[in-house]
Coordinates of C-alpha atoms in Angstrom, one line a residue:
X1 CA 173.8 42.2 -4.9
X2 CA 175.0 45.7 -3.6
X3 CA 177.8 44.3 -1.9
X4 CA 179.1 42.5 -4.7
X5 CA 181.9 43.4 -5.0
X6 CA 182.9 43.7 -1.5
X7 CA 182.2 40.0 -1.6
X8 CA 184.5 39.6 -4.2
X9 CA 187.8 41.1 -2.7
X10 CA 187.2 39.5 0.8
X11 CA 187.0 35.8 -1.1
X12 CA 190.6 36.9 -2.2
X13 CA 191.9 37.8 0.9
X14 CA 194.2 34.8 2.5
X15 CA 193.4 35.9 5.9
X16 CA 189.5 36.8 6.5
X17 CA 189.0 39.8 8.1
X18 CA 186.1 40.8 10.5
X19 CA 183.2 42.0 8.6
X20 CA 179.6 43.2 9.3
X21 CA 177.2 44.5 7.1
X22 CA 173.7 45.6 7.0
X23 CA 171.6 46.6 3.7
X24 CA 168.5 48.1 3.2
X25 CA 165.0 47.1 1.5
X26 CA 167.0 49.0 -1.6
X27 CA 169.7 46.4 -1.4
X28 CA 172.0 49.6 -0.5
X29 CA 175.0 49.2 2.1
X30 CA 173.1 50.8 5.6
X31 CA 176.0 49.8 7.9
X32 CA 179.5 48.0 7.4
X33 CA 181.9 47.3 10.2
X34 CA 185.4 46.3 9.1
X35 CA 188.8 45.2 10.7
X36 CA 191.3 42.8 9.2
X37 CA 193.7 40.7 11.2
X38 CA 196.7 42.8 10.7
X39 CA 194.5 45.7 11.7
X40 CA 193.3 43.9 14.9
X41 CA 196.6 42.9 15.9
X42 CA 198.0 46.5 15.5
X43 CA 194.8 48.1 17.7
X44 CA 195.7 45.0 20.6
X45 CA 199.4 46.4 20.7
X46 CA 199.0 50.1 20.6
X47 CA 195.5 50.9 21.9
X48 CA 196.3 53.5 24.2
X49 CA 195.5 56.7 22.0
X50 CA 192.5 56.3 19.6
X51 CA 192.2 58.6 16.6
X52 CA 189.0 58.8 14.8
X53 CA 188.7 60.4 11.4
X54 CA 185.3 61.0 9.5
X55 CA 184.9 61.0 5.5
X56 CA 182.0 62.1 4.0
X57 CA 180.6 60.5 1.0
X58 CA 178.3 62.1 -1.8
X59 CA 175.0 60.5 -0.8
X60 CA 175.3 61.2 3.0
X61 CA 176.8 57.9 4.5
X62 CA 179.9 58.9 6.6
X63 CA 183.1 56.4 6.9
X64 CA 184.5 56.2 10.2
X65 CA 188.3 54.8 10.3
X66 CA 189.8 54.4 13.9
X67 CA 193.8 55.2 14.2
X68 CA 196.3 54.2 16.6
X69 CA 198.2 57.6 17.9
X70 CA 201.1 57.7 20.2
X71 CA 204.8 57.7 20.8
X72 CA 204.8 54.0 20.4
X73 CA 203.6 53.8 17.1
X74 CA 206.1 53.7 14.6
X75 CA 204.5 52.7 11.4
X76 CA 204.9 53.9 8.0
X77 CA 203.0 53.4 5.0
X78 CA 199.6 55.2 4.0
X79 CA 196.8 53.9 6.3
X80 CA 198.8 51.8 7.9
X81 CA 197.6 53.2 11.4
X82 CA 194.5 52.6 10.6
X83 CA 192.8 49.6 12.5
X84 CA 189.1 50.0 12.0
X85 CA 186.3 51.1 9.6
X86 CA 182.8 51.4 10.3
X87 CA 179.7 53.3 8.5
X88 CA 176.8 54.1 11.1
X89 CA 173.3 53.7 10.4
X90 CA 172.9 57.4 11.4
X91 CA 174.8 59.8 13.1
X92 CA 172.8 60.0 15.8
X93 CA 173.3 58.7 19.4
X94 CA 171.6 55.1 18.6
X95 CA 173.5 54.7 15.7
X96 CA 176.6 55.8 16.9
X97 CA 176.4 53.8 20.2
X98 CA 175.8 50.4 17.8
X99 CA 179.2 51.4 16.0
X100 CA 181.5 51.6 19.3
X101 CA 179.8 48.2 20.8
X102 CA 180.7 46.2 17.6
X103 CA 183.9 47.4 17.7
X104 CA 184.5 46.3 21.4
X105 CA 183.4 43.2 20.8
X106 CA 185.9 42.9 18.0
X107 CA 188.4 44.2 20.1
X108 CA 189.1 43.0 24.0
X109 CA 192.1 45.8 23.8
X110 CA 189.6 48.4 23.8
X111 CA 189.4 48.8 28.0
X112 CA 193.1 50.1 27.8
X113 CA 192.0 52.9 25.3
X114 CA 193.4 55.9 27.5
X115 CA 193.0 59.3 25.0
X116 CA 190.5 59.5 22.1
X117 CA 191.5 62.3 20.0
X118 CA 188.1 63.4 17.5
X119 CA 187.8 66.7 15.1
X120 CA 186.0 69.8 16.2
X121 CA 182.8 69.1 14.9
X122 CA 182.6 65.7 16.4
X123 CA 179.1 66.7 18.2
X124 CA 178.1 63.1 19.9
X125 CA 180.7 63.4 22.7
X126 CA 178.4 62.1 25.3
X127 CA 178.0 58.9 23.3
X128 CA 182.1 58.8 23.5
X129 CA 182.4 59.0 26.8
X130 CA 179.4 56.8 27.7
X131 CA 181.2 53.8 25.6
X132 CA 184.8 54.6 26.5
X133 CA 184.2 56.1 30.3
X134 CA 188.0 55.6 31.2
X135 CA 189.2 57.8 28.4
X136 CA 189.9 61.2 27.9
X137 CA 188.6 62.8 24.8
X138 CA 190.6 65.5 23.4
X139 CA 190.8 67.6 19.9
X140 CA 193.4 66.2 17.9
X141 CA 196.1 68.9 16.5
X142 CA 195.8 67.9 12.8
X143 CA 192.0 68.5 12.9
X144 CA 192.8 72.0 14.8
X145 CA 195.4 72.7 12.1
X146 CA 192.8 71.8 9.3
X147 CA 189.8 73.8 10.7
X148 CA 191.9 77.0 11.0
X149 CA 193.3 76.1 7.5
X150 CA 190.1 75.9 6.5
X151 CA 188.8 79.3 8.0
X152 CA 191.8 81.2 6.9
X153 CA 190.6 80.3 3.3
X154 CA 186.6 81.0 4.1
X155 CA 187.5 84.6 5.4
X156 CA 188.7 85.8 2.2
X157 CA 191.8 87.8 3.4
X158 CA 194.5 89.6 2.0
X159 CA 196.7 87.2 0.5
X160 CA 199.9 88.8 2.8
X161 CA 197.8 88.0 5.4
X162 CA 196.8 84.8 4.6
X163 CA 200.2 83.6 3.8
X164 CA 201.4 84.7 7.3
X165 CA 198.9 83.3 8.7
X166 CA 199.1 79.6 6.7
X167 CA 203.4 80.1 7.8
X168 CA 202.5 80.6 11.3
X169 CA 200.5 77.9 11.6
X170 CA 202.6 75.1 10.3
X171 CA 205.6 76.4 12.1
X172 CA 203.5 76.6 15.5
X173 CA 202.1 73.1 14.8
X174 CA 205.6 71.3 14.1
X175 CA 206.9 72.9 17.1
X176 CA 203.5 73.2 19.6
X177 CA 205.2 74.9 22.8
X178 CA 202.9 77.5 24.9
X179 CA 205.2 80.1 23.9
X180 CA 204.6 79.5 20.1
X181 CA 200.7 78.8 20.7
X182 CA 200.8 82.2 22.6
X183 CA 202.2 83.7 19.8
X184 CA 199.8 82.1 17.4
X185 CA 197.0 83.4 19.2
X186 CA 198.1 86.8 19.4
X187 CA 199.0 87.1 16.0
X188 CA 195.2 85.8 15.0
X189 CA 193.9 88.8 17.4
X190 CA 195.6 91.3 15.6
X191 CA 195.4 90.1 11.9
X192 CA 191.5 88.7 12.1
X193 CA 188.5 91.0 12.5
X194 CA 187.1 91.1 15.9
X195 CA 183.7 90.2 14.3
X196 CA 185.0 87.0 12.9
X197 CA 187.6 86.4 15.4
X198 CA 185.1 83.6 17.4
X199 CA 184.4 81.7 14.3
X200 CA 188.3 80.5 14.7
X201 CA 187.7 79.2 18.1
X202 CA 191.3 80.4 18.7
X203 CA 191.1 79.7 22.7
X204 CA 192.0 75.9 21.5
X205 CA 195.2 77.3 21.2
X206 CA 195.5 77.7 24.9
X207 CA 194.3 74.4 26.1
X208 CA 197.6 72.9 27.4
X209 CA 195.9 69.7 27.8
X210 CA 195.3 69.3 24.1
X211 CA 198.9 70.1 23.1
X212 CA 200.5 68.1 25.6
X213 CA 198.8 65.1 23.7
X214 CA 201.2 66.1 20.8
X215 CA 204.1 68.0 22.2
X216 CA 206.2 64.5 23.1
X217 CA 207.5 64.7 18.9
X218 CA 210.1 67.0 17.6
X219 CA 209.6 69.3 14.9
X220 CA 210.6 66.4 12.2
X221 CA 208.5 64.1 13.8
X222 CA 205.6 66.3 13.9
X223 CA 206.2 67.6 10.4
X224 CA 206.0 63.7 9.1
X225 CA 203.2 62.9 11.8
X226 CA 201.2 65.7 9.5
X227 CA 202.4 64.9 6.3
X228 CA 201.2 61.5 7.1
X229 CA 197.7 62.0 8.2
X230 CA 197.5 64.6 5.0
X231 CA 198.0 61.8 3.0
X232 CA 195.9 59.2 4.6
X233 CA 192.8 61.6 4.6
X234 CA 193.5 62.5 1.0
X235 CA 193.3 58.8 0.4
X236 CA 190.2 58.5 2.1
X237 CA 188.7 61.3 0.4
X238 CA 189.8 59.9 -2.9
X239 CA 188.3 56.8 -2.5
X240 CA 185.2 57.0 -0.3
X241 CA 184.5 60.9 -0.3
X242 CA 184.1 61.3 -4.3
X243 CA 182.2 58.1 -5.6
X244 CA 178.8 58.2 -5.4
X245 CA 178.4 54.2 -4.5
X246 CA 179.4 53.6 -0.8
X247 CA 180.1 50.0 -2.0
X248 CA 182.6 50.5 -5.2
X249 CA 184.1 53.5 -2.5
X250 CA 184.5 50.8 0.1
X251 CA 186.0 48.0 -2.5
X252 CA 188.4 50.5 -3.9
X253 CA 189.5 51.4 -0.6
X254 CA 189.9 48.0 0.9
X255 CA 192.0 46.7 -2.4
X256 CA 194.0 49.6 -1.9
X257 CA 195.3 48.7 1.3
X258 CA 195.7 44.8 0.2
X259 CA 197.9 46.4 -2.3
X260 CA 199.8 48.6 -0.3
X261 CA 200.3 46.2 3.2
X262 CA 204.2 46.2 3.0
X263 CA 203.9 47.3 6.6
X264 CA 202.4 43.8 7.5
X265 CA 205.6 41.7 7.1
X266 CA 207.8 44.4 8.9
X267 CA 205.2 44.9 12.1
X268 CA 207.0 43.5 15.5
X269 CA 204.0 43.3 17.9
X270 CA 206.5 41.7 20.5
X271 CA 207.8 45.0 22.1
X272 CA 204.6 45.9 23.5
X273 CA 203.6 42.8 25.7
X274 CA 206.0 43.6 28.6
X275 CA 204.2 44.1 32.1
X276 CA 203.9 48.0 33.2
X277 CA 205.2 47.9 36.2
X278 CA 208.4 45.5 35.2
X279 CA 212.2 46.3 33.7
X280 CA 211.8 45.3 29.8
X281 CA 213.4 41.8 28.9
X282 CA 214.4 43.3 25.6
X283 CA 217.3 43.6 23.4
X284 CA 219.2 46.9 23.9
X285 CA 220.0 46.8 19.9
X286 CA 216.8 47.3 18.8
X287 CA 216.8 50.9 17.4
X288 CA 213.0 51.0 18.9
X289 CA 213.4 50.0 22.6
X290 CA 214.7 53.7 23.8
X291 CA 211.5 55.0 22.2
X292 CA 209.3 52.3 24.1
X293 CA 210.9 52.7 27.5
X294 CA 210.5 56.8 27.3
X295 CA 206.9 56.5 25.8
X296 CA 205.9 53.9 29.0
X297 CA 207.8 56.9 31.4
X298 CA 205.6 59.1 29.8
X299 CA 202.5 57.1 30.4
X300 CA 203.6 56.4 34.0
X301 CA 204.1 59.8 34.4
X302 CA 200.7 60.7 33.5
X303 CA 198.9 57.9 35.3
X304 CA 200.3 58.5 38.6
X305 CA 201.0 62.2 38.8
X306 CA 198.6 65.4 39.1
X307 CA 198.5 67.4 36.1
X308 CA 200.8 69.9 37.2
X309 CA 203.7 67.2 38.5
X310 CA 203.4 65.4 35.3
X311 CA 203.5 69.0 33.0
X312 CA 206.9 69.6 35.1
X313 CA 208.2 66.5 34.9
X314 CA 207.5 65.9 31.0
X315 CA 209.3 69.1 30.3
X316 CA 212.0 67.3 32.2
X317 CA 211.8 64.0 30.1
X318 CA 211.8 66.1 26.7
X319 CA 215.5 67.3 27.7
X320 CA 216.3 63.2 28.6
X321 CA 215.0 62.5 25.2
X322 CA 217.3 65.2 23.4
X323 CA 220.4 64.6 25.7
X324 CA 223.4 62.8 26.0
X325 CA 223.3 61.1 29.1
X326 CA 226.1 59.3 30.8
X327 CA 225.1 57.1 33.8
X328 CA 227.8 55.1 36.0
X329 CA 226.3 53.2 38.7
X330 CA 227.9 52.9 42.6
X331 CA 226.5 50.5 45.4
X332 CA 223.6 53.1 46.5
X333 CA 224.3 56.0 44.1
X334 CA 224.1 56.9 40.9
X335 CA 225.8 59.3 38.3
X336 CA 224.1 61.2 35.8
X337 CA 225.6 63.5 33.4
X338 CA 223.1 65.5 30.9
X339 CA 224.9 68.1 28.6
X340 CA 226.7 70.3 31.1
X341 CA 225.4 69.5 34.6
X342 CA 226.6 66.2 36.4
X343 CA 224.3 65.2 39.7
X344 CA 224.0 62.4 42.1
X345 CA 220.6 60.4 41.5
X346 CA 219.7 58.4 44.6
X347 CA 217.3 55.7 43.3
X348 CA 215.8 53.8 46.4
X349 CA 212.4 55.0 46.7
X350 CA 211.5 57.9 46.9
X351 CA 214.2 58.4 44.4
X352 CA 216.5 61.7 45.1
X353 CA 218.8 64.4 43.3
X354 CA 221.2 67.2 43.8
X355 CA 219.8 69.2 41.1
X356 CA 217.6 72.2 41.5
X357 CA 214.7 70.9 40.0
X358 CA 214.3 68.3 42.6
X359 CA 215.3 70.2 45.8
X360 CA 212.6 72.8 44.6
X361 CA 209.7 70.6 43.6
X362 CA 210.6 67.0 44.5
X363 CA 209.8 65.6 41.7
X364 CA 211.2 63.2 39.4
X365 CA 213.8 65.4 37.4
X366 CA 215.8 64.8 34.4
X367 CA 218.5 63.0 35.8
X368 CA 215.8 60.5 37.7
X369 CA 213.7 60.1 34.6
X370 CA 217.5 59.2 32.7
X371 CA 217.8 56.8 35.4
X372 CA 215.1 54.9 34.4
X373 CA 215.2 55.2 31.0
X374 CA 218.5 53.2 31.0
X375 CA 217.4 50.5 33.0
X376 CA 214.1 50.2 31.3
X377 CA 211.9 50.8 34.2
X378 CA 209.1 53.5 34.6
X379 CA 208.0 55.8 37.2
X380 CA 206.6 54.1 40.7
X381 CA 204.2 55.6 42.5
X382 CA 206.4 55.3 46.2
X383 CA 209.0 57.4 43.9
X384 CA 207.5 60.6 44.6
X385 CA 205.9 62.4 47.4
X386 CA 202.4 62.2 48.5
X387 CA 201.2 65.4 47.4
X388 CA 202.2 64.9 43.9
X389 CA 200.9 61.7 43.6
X390 CA 197.2 62.1 41.2
X391 CA 193.8 63.0 42.7
X392 CA 196.0 64.8 45.6
X393 CA 196.1 68.6 44.3
X394 CA 193.7 70.7 41.6
X395 CA 196.3 73.1 40.8
X396 CA 200.2 73.9 41.0
X397 CA 200.0 77.1 43.0
X398 CA 198.2 74.8 45.8
X399 CA 201.0 72.7 45.9
X400 CA 203.8 75.2 45.8
X401 CA 201.9 77.8 48.1
X402 CA 204.2 80.0 49.9
X403 CA 207.1 77.9 48.7
X404 CA 207.5 79.8 45.6
X405 CA 209.3 83.4 45.6
X406 CA 210.6 85.9 43.2
X407 CA 214.0 85.0 44.0
X408 CA 213.2 81.3 43.3
X409 CA 211.2 82.6 39.4
X410 CA 214.6 84.3 38.7
X411 CA 216.9 81.5 39.7
X412 CA 214.7 79.2 37.2
X413 CA 215.1 81.6 34.5
X414 CA 218.5 82.2 34.7
X415 CA 219.0 78.3 35.1
X416 CA 216.9 77.4 32.0
X417 CA 218.5 80.7 30.1
X418 CA 221.8 79.3 30.7
X419 CA 221.3 75.6 29.6
X420 CA 219.9 77.5 26.5
X421 CA 223.1 79.2 25.9
X422 CA 225.2 76.7 26.6
X423 CA 223.6 74.2 23.9
X424 CA 223.8 77.2 21.4
X425 CA 227.5 77.3 22.0
X426 CA 228.1 73.3 21.7
X427 CA 225.7 72.9 18.7
X428 CA 228.0 75.1 16.2
X429 CA 231.2 75.1 14.3
X430 CA 234.6 76.0 16.0
X431 CA 234.3 79.4 13.9
X432 CA 231.1 80.3 15.0
X433 CA 231.8 79.5 18.6
X434 CA 234.6 81.6 18.5
X435 CA 232.5 84.3 17.2
X436 CA 229.0 83.6 19.7
X437 CA 231.4 83.2 22.9
X438 CA 233.6 87.1 22.1
X439 CA 230.2 88.5 21.8
X440 CA 228.8 86.7 24.9
X441 CA 232.3 88.2 26.4
X442 CA 231.5 91.5 25.2
X443 CA 227.5 91.8 26.7
X444 CA 229.0 90.1 30.3
X445 CA 231.5 92.8 30.5
X446 CA 229.8 95.8 29.0
X447 CA 226.8 94.5 31.7
X448 CA 228.9 93.9 34.9
X449 CA 231.9 95.7 34.0
X450 CA 235.5 94.3 33.1
X451 CA 236.5 95.1 36.5
X452 CA 235.0 91.7 38.2
X453 CA 235.6 88.9 35.6
X454 CA 232.6 87.0 35.2
X455 CA 233.0 83.2 34.2
X456 CA 231.5 82.0 31.3

């Protein structure tokens, strides 16, 4: 039998997995769907974001690997985030629809999938949209990075140019801010011949919806994320992508996973079984509690707010995640301190704060979000005005309208610059602080004049 090696391997597994397969008339593997009990448990607890990777075999078969993704997933080790393997009979609408339907039968939690990340060459998007009607399908940052890397090599650019592009790409992927993405887009436009530029699909860099799904990671987290996926995809290619025998490749891959199953013992699924609209009943000593709370706040923002509102509030949440915040509560108000500012938050719906961001936009600011994080709560619909609720407005311009002004724009720019300078002054040695402070003092005096004392 063509599946002898697979069958022998499954007998050795103490927890029999879910395995469906079909062989052709020539006893060759036609289709395969595989999921161990551990993989099923991981997906049941982290179903919100699904990452799909495809690995091609020399005989023309394609292995679909489903992995969990997102802020809540804290699993180390190669293939620890893999939750499903499938080999469809064909990569057509019928074959893929059957594959997704089997996956859904194995995993009732599929209805909670909010986002699916795919590679740029994933063409059967209508089938995916039909099988997961509530999920948003996006290109993954990892696959875009690999796509651009491949194109840089294919274009046979001069070594210095290729090196600059690869370095800039790596730096941008680890800090995918709108400014860095725009700089990379401009760099591509200046370094790549105009006739070849369309091949790179550089407009993906300007699609902010793609990068919002990735931007919550810090630079260090992004680096680990890309390195982990690089190792994972290489392991898949090593066992399945270079072996002519599909059965032998799958048997080797599953045996590798059995031998590297160290994460199963440390996986604790209890943290994610909470209700999304209730305070978390978990121990504050747990190192993953803060990450879990902030991830749930992020999901509530995306679910409740319009796109522009969620984008503004996620920027505020990023400050909360990187700041030290002190909270003291009174009878009706809560004092919030983040870095250099102190503001008063009124938590009763609709929540309000004395900071400029909330006064200008009437949205949950960093101080309100810090309060929610500290109290292990998420955003509720009655905590923001109706015009910011999902489905009520199409764009930021339509909401702000005439309330936006040049003075407001300047005020926000000054506030952001002040915050950045303040952080640079705090995050340095005493000697470096004195040097930076004296430079800033000199700049202020030369710009405004020593005749008017400027407080720094």
